[in-house]
PDB file of C-alpha atoms in Angstrom:
ATOM      1  CA  MET A   1      21.386  12.628 -29.740  1.00  0.00           C
ATOM      2  CA  GLU A   2      23.341  11.553 -26.610  1.00  0.00           C
ATOM      3  CA  ASP A   3      21.704  12.134 -23.358  1.00  0.00           C
ATOM      4  CA  ALA A   4      23.124  13.689 -20.142  1.00  0.00           C
ATOM      5  CA  LEU A   5      23.932  10.297 -18.538  1.00  0.00           C
ATOM      6  CA  GLY A   6      25.750   9.029 -21.711  1.00  0.00           C
ATOM      7  CA  ALA A   7      27.671  12.151 -22.128  1.00  0.00           C
ATOM      8  CA  ALA A   8      28.869  12.254 -18.492  1.00  0.00           C
ATOM      9  CA  ALA A   9      29.765   8.551 -18.832  1.00  0.00           C
ATOM     10  CA  ARG A  10      32.299   9.414 -21.414  1.00  0.00           C
ATOM     11  CA  HIS A  11      34.360  11.339 -18.930  1.00  0.00           C
ATOM     12  CA  ALA A  12      33.874   8.884 -15.990  1.00  0.00           C
ATOM     13  CA  GLY A  13      36.049   6.297 -14.541  1.00  0.00           C
ATOM     14  CA  SER A  14      35.176   2.550 -13.618  1.00  0.00           C
ATOM     15  CA  GLY A  15      36.010   1.668 -10.059  1.00  0.00           C
ATOM     16  CA  LEU A  16      32.885  -0.170  -9.660  1.00  0.00           C
ATOM     17  CA  LYS A  17      33.810  -2.275  -6.768  1.00  0.00           C
ATOM     18  CA  ASP A  18      35.245   0.635  -4.851  1.00  0.00           C
ATOM     19  CA  LEU A  19      32.037   2.872  -5.454  1.00  0.00           C
ATOM     20  CA  LEU A  20      29.690  -0.023  -4.449  1.00  0.00           C
ATOM     21  CA  THR A  21      31.585  -0.494  -1.182  1.00  0.00           C
ATOM     22  CA  GLU A  22      31.111   3.122  -0.541  1.00  0.00           C
ATOM     23  CA  LEU A  23      27.431   2.940  -1.295  1.00  0.00           C
ATOM     24  CA  VAL A  24      26.919  -0.194   0.843  1.00  0.00           C
ATOM     25  CA  ALA A  25      28.784   1.774   3.618  1.00  0.00           C
ATOM     26  CA  GLY A  26      26.324   4.706   3.299  1.00  0.00           C
ATOM     27  CA  LYS A  27      28.955   7.075   1.941  1.00  0.00           C
ATOM     28  CA  LEU A  28      26.919   7.420  -1.273  1.00  0.00           C
ATOM     29  CA  THR A  29      23.196   7.462  -1.903  1.00  0.00           C
ATOM     30  CA  HIS A  30      23.434   6.094  -5.407  1.00  0.00           C
ATOM     31  CA  LEU A  31      25.314   5.588  -8.472  1.00  0.00           C
ATOM     32  CA  VAL A  32      24.658   4.887 -12.162  1.00  0.00           C
ATOM     33  CA  ALA A  33      26.601   2.186 -14.152  1.00  0.00           C
ATOM     34  CA  LEU A  34      26.529   1.976 -17.737  1.00  0.00           C
ATOM     35  CA  ASP A  35      28.670   1.183 -20.965  1.00  0.00           C
ATOM     36  CA  VAL A  36      29.238   3.712 -23.613  1.00  0.00           C
ATOM     37  CA  GLY A  37      31.662   1.448 -25.507  1.00  0.00           C
ATOM     38  CA  THR A  38      34.539   1.301 -23.187  1.00  0.00           C
ATOM     39  CA  GLY A  39      33.323  -1.150 -20.669  1.00  0.00           C
ATOM     40  CA  VAL A  40      31.379  -0.533 -17.337  1.00  0.00           C
ATOM     41  CA  VAL A  41      31.786   3.070 -16.101  1.00  0.00           C
ATOM     42  CA  CYS A  42      30.213   4.511 -12.932  1.00  0.00           C
ATOM     43  CA  LEU A  43      28.739   7.930 -12.098  1.00  0.00           C
ATOM     44  CA  PRO A  44      28.606   8.324  -8.215  1.00  0.00           C
ATOM     45  CA  GLN A  45      25.717  10.543  -6.940  1.00  0.00           C
ATOM     46  CA  ALA A  46      24.782  11.196 -10.662  1.00  0.00           C
ATOM     47  CA  GLU A  47      21.927  13.460 -11.277  1.00  0.00           C
ATOM     48  CA  VAL A  48      18.753  11.590 -12.319  1.00  0.00           C
ATOM     49  CA  PRO A  49      16.707  14.007 -14.262  1.00  0.00           C
ATOM     50  CA  GLU A  50      12.969  14.295 -13.484  1.00  0.00           C
ATOM     51  CA  GLY A  51      11.009  12.054 -15.854  1.00  0.00           C
ATOM     52  CA  THR A  52      13.681   9.297 -15.736  1.00  0.00           C
ATOM     53  CA  MET A  53      12.013   5.940 -15.761  1.00  0.00           C
ATOM     54  CA  LEU A  54      13.190   3.575 -13.052  1.00  0.00           C
ATOM     55  CA  LEU A  55      12.480  -0.208 -12.994  1.00  0.00           C
ATOM     56  CA  PRO A  56      13.215  -1.563  -9.411  1.00  0.00           C
ATOM     57  CA  GLY A  57      14.196  -5.033  -8.940  1.00  0.00           C
ATOM     58  CA  SER A  58      16.883  -7.486  -7.544  1.00  0.00           C
ATOM     59  CA  PHE A  59      17.890  -8.642 -10.856  1.00  0.00           C
ATOM     60  CA  ASN A  60      19.079 -11.975  -9.898  1.00  0.00           C
ATOM     61  CA  PRO A  61      19.494 -12.542 -12.622  1.00  0.00           C
ATOM     62  CA  VAL A  62      18.355  -9.699 -14.969  1.00  0.00           C
ATOM     63  CA  HIS A  63      16.312 -11.293 -17.966  1.00  0.00           C
ATOM     64  CA  GLU A  64      14.215 -10.542 -20.984  1.00  0.00           C
ATOM     65  CA  GLY A  65      11.235  -9.962 -18.974  1.00  0.00           C
ATOM     66  CA  HIS A  66      12.646  -7.015 -17.179  1.00  0.00           C
ATOM     67  CA  GLU A  67      13.995  -5.639 -20.458  1.00  0.00           C
ATOM     68  CA  GLU A  68      10.778  -5.990 -22.335  1.00  0.00           C
ATOM     69  CA  MET A  69       8.879  -4.360 -19.625  1.00  0.00           C
ATOM     70  CA  ALA A  70      11.355  -1.397 -19.711  1.00  0.00           C
ATOM     71  CA  ARG A  71      11.000  -1.054 -23.521  1.00  0.00           C
ATOM     72  CA  ARG A  72       7.299  -1.357 -23.575  1.00  0.00           C
ATOM     73  CA  ALA A  73       6.922   1.242 -20.812  1.00  0.00           C
ATOM     74  CA  ALA A  74       9.307   3.464 -22.611  1.00  0.00           C
ATOM     75  CA  GLU A  75       7.383   3.092 -25.672  1.00  0.00           C
ATOM     76  CA  MET A  76       4.033   3.762 -23.852  1.00  0.00           C
ATOM     77  CA  LEU A  77       5.318   7.123 -22.747  1.00  0.00           C
ATOM     78  CA  GLY A  78       7.059   8.110 -25.835  1.00  0.00           C
ATOM     79  CA  ARG A  79      10.525   7.736 -24.361  1.00  0.00           C
ATOM     80  CA  SER A  80      13.731   6.085 -25.537  1.00  0.00           C
ATOM     81  CA  ARG A  81      14.920   2.850 -24.091  1.00  0.00           C
ATOM     82  CA  SER A  82      17.841   4.551 -22.568  1.00  0.00           C
ATOM     83  CA  ASN A  83      15.538   6.760 -20.351  1.00  0.00           C
ATOM     84  CA  VAL A  84      14.885   3.633 -18.337  1.00  0.00           C
ATOM     85  CA  LEU A  85      17.257   2.683 -15.575  1.00  0.00           C
ATOM     86  CA  LEU A  86      17.104  -0.786 -13.890  1.00  0.00           C
ATOM     87  CA  GLU A  87      17.078   0.234 -10.235  1.00  0.00           C
ATOM     88  CA  LEU A  88      18.921  -2.168  -7.697  1.00  0.00           C
ATOM     89  CA  CYS A  89      18.649  -1.442  -3.988  1.00  0.00           C
ATOM     90  CA  VAL A  90      21.917  -2.567  -2.315  1.00  0.00           C
ATOM     91  CA  VAL A  91      20.038  -3.058   0.942  1.00  0.00           C
ATOM     92  CA  ASN A  92      17.477  -6.025   1.251  1.00  0.00           C
ATOM     93  CA  ALA A  93      14.657  -4.944   3.522  1.00  0.00           C
ATOM     94  CA  ASP A  94      14.796  -8.297   5.186  1.00  0.00           C
ATOM     95  CA  LYS A  95      18.358  -9.424   4.970  1.00  0.00           C
ATOM     96  CA  GLY A  96      20.451  -6.223   5.171  1.00  0.00           C
ATOM     97  CA  ALA A  97      22.982  -5.193   2.755  1.00  0.00           C
ATOM     98  CA  ILE A  98      23.871  -7.299  -0.093  1.00  0.00           C
ATOM     99  CA  ASP A  99      27.516  -8.128  -0.325  1.00  0.00           C
ATOM    100  CA  VAL A 100      29.783  -6.113  -2.729  1.00  0.00           C
ATOM    101  CA  GLU A 101      30.926  -9.138  -4.892  1.00  0.00           C
ATOM    102  CA  THR A 102      27.320 -10.172  -5.517  1.00  0.00           C
ATOM    103  CA  LEU A 103      26.352  -6.549  -6.473  1.00  0.00           C
ATOM    104  CA  CYS A 104      29.258  -6.342  -8.744  1.00  0.00           C
ATOM    105  CA  SER A 105      28.380  -9.569 -10.599  1.00  0.00           C
ATOM    106  CA  ARG A 106      24.627  -8.505 -10.880  1.00  0.00           C
ATOM    107  CA  LEU A 107      25.557  -5.012 -12.195  1.00  0.00           C
ATOM    108  CA  GLU A 108      28.284  -6.138 -14.622  1.00  0.00           C
ATOM    109  CA  LYS A 109      25.886  -8.838 -16.190  1.00  0.00           C
ATOM    110  CA  ALA A 110      23.142  -6.468 -16.426  1.00  0.00           C
ATOM    111  CA  VAL A 111      25.176  -3.639 -18.100  1.00  0.00           C
ATOM    112  CA  ALA A 112      26.788  -6.378 -20.468  1.00  0.00           C
ATOM    113  CA  ARG A 113      23.124  -6.806 -21.821  1.00  0.00           C
ATOM    114  CA  GLY A 114      23.080  -3.158 -22.635  1.00  0.00           C
ATOM    115  CA  ASN A 115      21.189  -1.951 -19.669  1.00  0.00           C
ATOM    116  CA  ARG A 116      21.794   1.169 -17.586  1.00  0.00           C
ATOM    117  CA  ILE A 117      21.783   0.418 -13.717  1.00  0.00           C
ATOM    118  CA  LEU A 118      20.932   2.693 -10.912  1.00  0.00           C
ATOM    119  CA  ALA A 119      22.267   1.360  -7.660  1.00  0.00           C
ATOM    120  CA  SER A 120      20.747   2.992  -4.456  1.00  0.00           C
ATOM    121  CA  ARG A 121      20.201   2.566  -0.736  1.00  0.00           C
ATOM    122  CA  ALA A 122      16.410   3.498  -1.055  1.00  0.00           C
ATOM    123  CA  THR A 123      14.486   0.469   0.141  1.00  0.00           C
ATOM    124  CA  LEU A 124      11.033   1.775   0.101  1.00  0.00           C
ATOM    125  CA  PHE A 125       9.187   3.871  -2.557  1.00  0.00           C
ATOM    126  CA  GLN A 126       8.860   6.824  -0.098  1.00  0.00           C
ATOM    127  CA  HIS A 127      12.694   6.818   0.007  1.00  0.00           C
ATOM    128  CA  LYS A 128      13.086   6.426  -3.674  1.00  0.00           C
ATOM    129  CA  ALA A 129      10.649   9.324  -4.352  1.00  0.00           C
ATOM    130  CA  ASP A 130      12.811  11.505  -1.831  1.00  0.00           C
ATOM    131  CA  VAL A 131      15.967  10.766  -3.713  1.00  0.00           C
ATOM    132  CA  PHE A 132      14.606  10.648  -7.217  1.00  0.00           C
ATOM    133  CA  PRO A 133      11.607  13.104  -7.329  1.00  0.00           C
ATOM    134  CA  GLY A 134       9.767  13.319 -10.467  1.00  0.00           C
ATOM    135  CA  CYS A 135      10.760   9.927 -11.667  1.00  0.00           C
ATOM    136  CA  VAL A 136       8.367   7.252 -13.160  1.00  0.00           C
ATOM    137  CA  PHE A 137       8.438   3.865 -11.433  1.00  0.00           C
ATOM    138  CA  VAL A 138       7.997   0.772 -13.731  1.00  0.00           C
ATOM    139  CA  VAL A 139       6.618  -1.952 -11.598  1.00  0.00           C
ATOM    140  CA  GLY A 140       4.674  -5.303 -11.825  1.00  0.00           C
ATOM    141  CA  TYR A 141       1.315  -6.038 -10.098  1.00  0.00           C
ATOM    142  CA  ASP A 142       2.834  -7.711  -7.076  1.00  0.00           C
ATOM    143  CA  SER A 143       4.788  -4.381  -6.297  1.00  0.00           C
ATOM    144  CA  TYR A 144       1.650  -2.362  -6.917  1.00  0.00           C
ATOM    145  CA  ARG A 145      -0.223  -4.502  -4.336  1.00  0.00           C
ATOM    146  CA  ARG A 146       2.576  -3.966  -1.907  1.00  0.00           C
ATOM    147  CA  ILE A 147       2.441  -0.349  -2.443  1.00  0.00           C
ATOM    148  CA  LEU A 148      -1.214  -0.342  -1.393  1.00  0.00           C
ATOM    149  CA  ASP A 149      -0.652  -2.463   1.631  1.00  0.00           C
ATOM    150  CA  ALA A 150      -1.451  -0.575   4.809  1.00  0.00           C
ATOM    151  CA  LYS A 151       0.895  -2.542   6.938  1.00  0.00           C
ATOM    152  CA  TYR A 152       3.831  -0.545   5.522  1.00  0.00           C
ATOM    153  CA  TYR A 153       2.253   2.725   6.691  1.00  0.00           C
ATOM    154  CA  ALA A 154       0.619   2.090   9.971  1.00  0.00           C
ATOM    155  CA  PRO A 155       2.053   3.670  13.115  1.00  0.00           C
ATOM    156  CA  ALA A 156       4.060   1.208  15.175  1.00  0.00           C
ATOM    157  CA  GLY A 157       1.967  -1.250  16.924  1.00  0.00           C
ATOM    158  CA  ALA A 158      -1.300   0.082  15.339  1.00  0.00           C
ATOM    159  CA  PHE A 159      -1.981  -2.261  12.468  1.00  0.00           C
ATOM    160  CA  GLU A 160      -3.397  -5.201  14.352  1.00  0.00           C
ATOM    161  CA  GLY A 161      -6.992  -4.301  15.299  1.00  0.00           C
ATOM    162  CA  SER A 162      -7.207  -1.245  13.199  1.00  0.00           C
ATOM    163  CA  SER A 163     -10.245  -0.625  11.027  1.00  0.00           C
ATOM    164  CA  ASP A 164     -10.588  -0.733   7.226  1.00  0.00           C
ATOM    165  CA  GLU A 165     -11.218   3.026   7.351  1.00  0.00           C
ATOM    166  CA  GLU A 166      -7.874   3.573   9.307  1.00  0.00           C
ATOM    167  CA  ARG A 167      -5.915   1.347   6.985  1.00  0.00           C
ATOM    168  CA  GLN A 168      -7.252   3.188   3.998  1.00  0.00           C
ATOM    169  CA  ALA A 169      -6.408   6.478   5.432  1.00  0.00           C
ATOM    170  CA  TRP A 170      -2.834   5.329   5.905  1.00  0.00           C
ATOM    171  CA  VAL A 171      -2.466   4.428   2.367  1.00  0.00           C
ATOM    172  CA  ILE A 172      -3.977   7.333   1.018  1.00  0.00           C
ATOM    173  CA  THR A 173      -1.805   9.765   3.081  1.00  0.00           C
ATOM    174  CA  ALA A 174       1.296   7.705   1.853  1.00  0.00           C
ATOM    175  CA  LEU A 175       0.148   8.083  -1.742  1.00  0.00           C
ATOM    176  CA  GLN A 176      -0.389  11.725  -1.306  1.00  0.00           C
ATOM    177  CA  LYS A 177       3.232  12.060  -0.091  1.00  0.00           C
ATOM    178  CA  LEU A 178       4.419  10.270  -3.310  1.00  0.00           C
ATOM    179  CA  HIS A 179       2.236  12.543  -5.353  1.00  0.00           C
ATOM    180  CA  SER A 180       3.881  15.615  -3.812  1.00  0.00           C
ATOM    181  CA  LYS A 181       7.147  14.283  -4.978  1.00  0.00           C
ATOM    182  CA  ARG A 182       5.754  14.189  -8.589  1.00  0.00           C
ATOM    183  CA  VAL A 183       6.447  10.608  -9.034  1.00  0.00           C
ATOM    184  CA  SER A 184       4.048   8.103 -11.010  1.00  0.00           C
ATOM    185  CA  PHE A 185       3.802   4.457 -11.640  1.00  0.00           C
ATOM    186  CA  VAL A 186       3.503   2.340 -14.845  1.00  0.00           C
ATOM    187  CA  VAL A 187       2.081  -1.044 -13.757  1.00  0.00           C
ATOM    188  CA  ALA A 188       2.469  -4.221 -15.765  1.00  0.00           C
ATOM    189  CA  GLY A 189      -0.120  -7.098 -15.263  1.00  0.00           C
ATOM    190  CA  ARG A 190       0.677 -10.618 -14.056  1.00  0.00           C
ATOM    191  CA  VAL A 191      -0.677 -14.071 -14.239  1.00  0.00           C
ATOM    192  CA  ASP A 192      -0.988 -15.999 -10.826  1.00  0.00           C
ATOM    193  CA  GLY A 193      -3.101 -18.846  -9.648  1.00  0.00           C
ATOM    194  CA  ASP A 194      -6.321 -16.685  -9.931  1.00  0.00           C
ATOM    195  CA  GLY A 195      -5.682 -15.668 -13.508  1.00  0.00           C
ATOM    196  CA  PHE A 196      -4.468 -12.340 -15.101  1.00  0.00           C
ATOM    197  CA  LYS A 197      -4.441  -9.368 -12.870  1.00  0.00           C
ATOM    198  CA  SER A 198      -3.770  -5.669 -13.680  1.00  0.00           C
ATOM    199  CA  ILE A 199      -4.837  -2.522 -12.202  1.00  0.00           C
ATOM    200  CA  GLU A 200      -7.679  -2.435 -14.509  1.00  0.00           C
ATOM    201  CA  THR A 201      -9.028  -5.768 -13.512  1.00  0.00           C
ATOM    202  CA  HIS A 202      -8.079  -5.766  -9.849  1.00  0.00           C
ATOM    203  CA  SER A 203      -7.558  -2.076  -8.812  1.00  0.00           C
ATOM    204  CA  ILE A 204      -7.588  -2.818  -4.913  1.00  0.00           C
ATOM    205  CA  LEU A 205      -8.323   0.631  -3.822  1.00  0.00           C
ATOM    206  CA  LYS A 206     -10.470   3.494  -5.291  1.00  0.00           C
ATOM    207  CA  LEU A 207      -8.267   6.505  -5.289  1.00  0.00           C
ATOM    208  CA  PRO A 208      -9.401  10.181  -4.777  1.00  0.00           C
ATOM    209  CA  GLU A 209      -9.442  12.371  -8.080  1.00  0.00           C
ATOM    210  CA  GLU A 210      -6.317  14.089  -7.122  1.00  0.00           C
ATOM    211  CA  LEU A 211      -4.329  10.724  -7.455  1.00  0.00           C
ATOM    212  CA  SER A 212      -6.166   9.488 -10.478  1.00  0.00           C
ATOM    213  CA  GLY A 213      -2.873   9.687 -12.659  1.00  0.00           C
ATOM    214  CA  LEU A 214      -0.624   8.115  -9.973  1.00  0.00           C
ATOM    215  CA  PHE A 215      -0.928   4.512 -11.467  1.00  0.00           C
ATOM    216  CA  LEU A 216      -0.993   3.886 -15.200  1.00  0.00           C
ATOM    217  CA  ALA A 217      -1.580   0.403 -16.739  1.00  0.00           C
ATOM    218  CA  LEU A 218       0.947  -0.953 -19.052  1.00  0.00           C
ATOM    219  CA  PRO A 219      -1.364  -2.376 -21.824  1.00  0.00           C
ATOM    220  CA  ASP A 220      -1.004  -5.869 -23.441  1.00  0.00           C
ATOM    221  CA  PHE A 221       1.932  -6.889 -21.420  1.00  0.00           C
ATOM    222  CA  ARG A 222       2.323  -9.685 -18.946  1.00  0.00           C
ATOM    223  CA  ASN A 223       5.206  -9.978 -16.479  1.00  0.00           C
ATOM    224  CA  ASP A 224       5.288 -13.594 -16.017  1.00  0.00           C
ATOM    225  CA  ILE A 225       9.053 -14.468 -16.114  1.00  0.00           C
ATOM    226  CA  SER A 226      10.354 -15.663 -12.734  1.00  0.00           C
ATOM    227  CA  SER A 227      13.924 -14.939 -11.703  1.00  0.00           C
ATOM    228  CA  THR A 228      13.525 -17.703  -9.097  1.00  0.00           C
ATOM    229  CA  ALA A 229      12.567 -20.122 -11.832  1.00  0.00           C
ATOM    230  CA  LEU A 230      15.607 -18.872 -13.974  1.00  0.00           C
ATOM    231  CA  ARG A 231      17.886 -19.509 -11.081  1.00  0.00           C
ATOM    232  CA  ALA A 232      16.573 -23.059 -10.635  1.00  0.00           C
ATOM    233  CA  LYS A 233      16.924 -23.792 -14.283  1.00  0.00           C
ATOM    234  CA  ALA A 234      20.492 -22.485 -14.342  1.00  0.00           C
ATOM    235  CA  ALA A 235      21.389 -24.658 -10.998  1.00  0.00           C
ATOM    236  CA  HIS A 236      19.875 -27.723 -12.692  1.00  0.00           C
ATOM    237  CA  GLU A 237      21.828 -27.190 -16.013  1.00  0.00           C
ATOM    238  CA  SER A 238      25.083 -26.665 -14.148  1.00  0.00           C
ATOM    239  CA  THR A 239      24.697 -30.083 -12.314  1.00  0.00           C
ATOM    240  CA  ALA A 240      23.405 -32.100 -15.338  1.00  0.00           C
TER     241      ALA A 240
END
């Protein structure tokens, strides 16, 4: 049975570049891009139903690691693969807005591989939870570690010199706000220089009982493919 996004897409137009321009300019909060057999179509301000799974990333480029993580996370929760949207934020937290031509290229390549893309302006998970309440975020261990980093939640000028207790309190308060938006996280493990890390082997922070279901481990999956390495390989091959 076709889902709501697929059905809506059959009556939508393309206009990807124009809509991305509006999104970057702040005239839209988000759009969904997908292909229902007629090429890329866009749904501006599309309703994202509660329970939708969002896999955030820069997708430069999108690769099989992203797609396998999406498939496995959907399988874990008993969902179809089409329930997972790859979420691309059009604003880089450090560098500002990504240019429209670059965004068009990334979205078109991702959709051509059969993915559904959610492009948004929500840079932080607190913002994402406000715009897409009730969604399930599919993330890697590095993102999990950043979600629990107190520096993102400290009051201005308060982080330096703060105690461990203060930092933990800031993180717990932030997680409670996420929980109030009914979001949750599926977290894939990763291998780095210190070996394999997951929320089961390196949980970082003991959560209160009320938050015990906020993070779920994606079992038997390692997110080891590097977009940076793929870009370097592609650049090398293009000059060979």
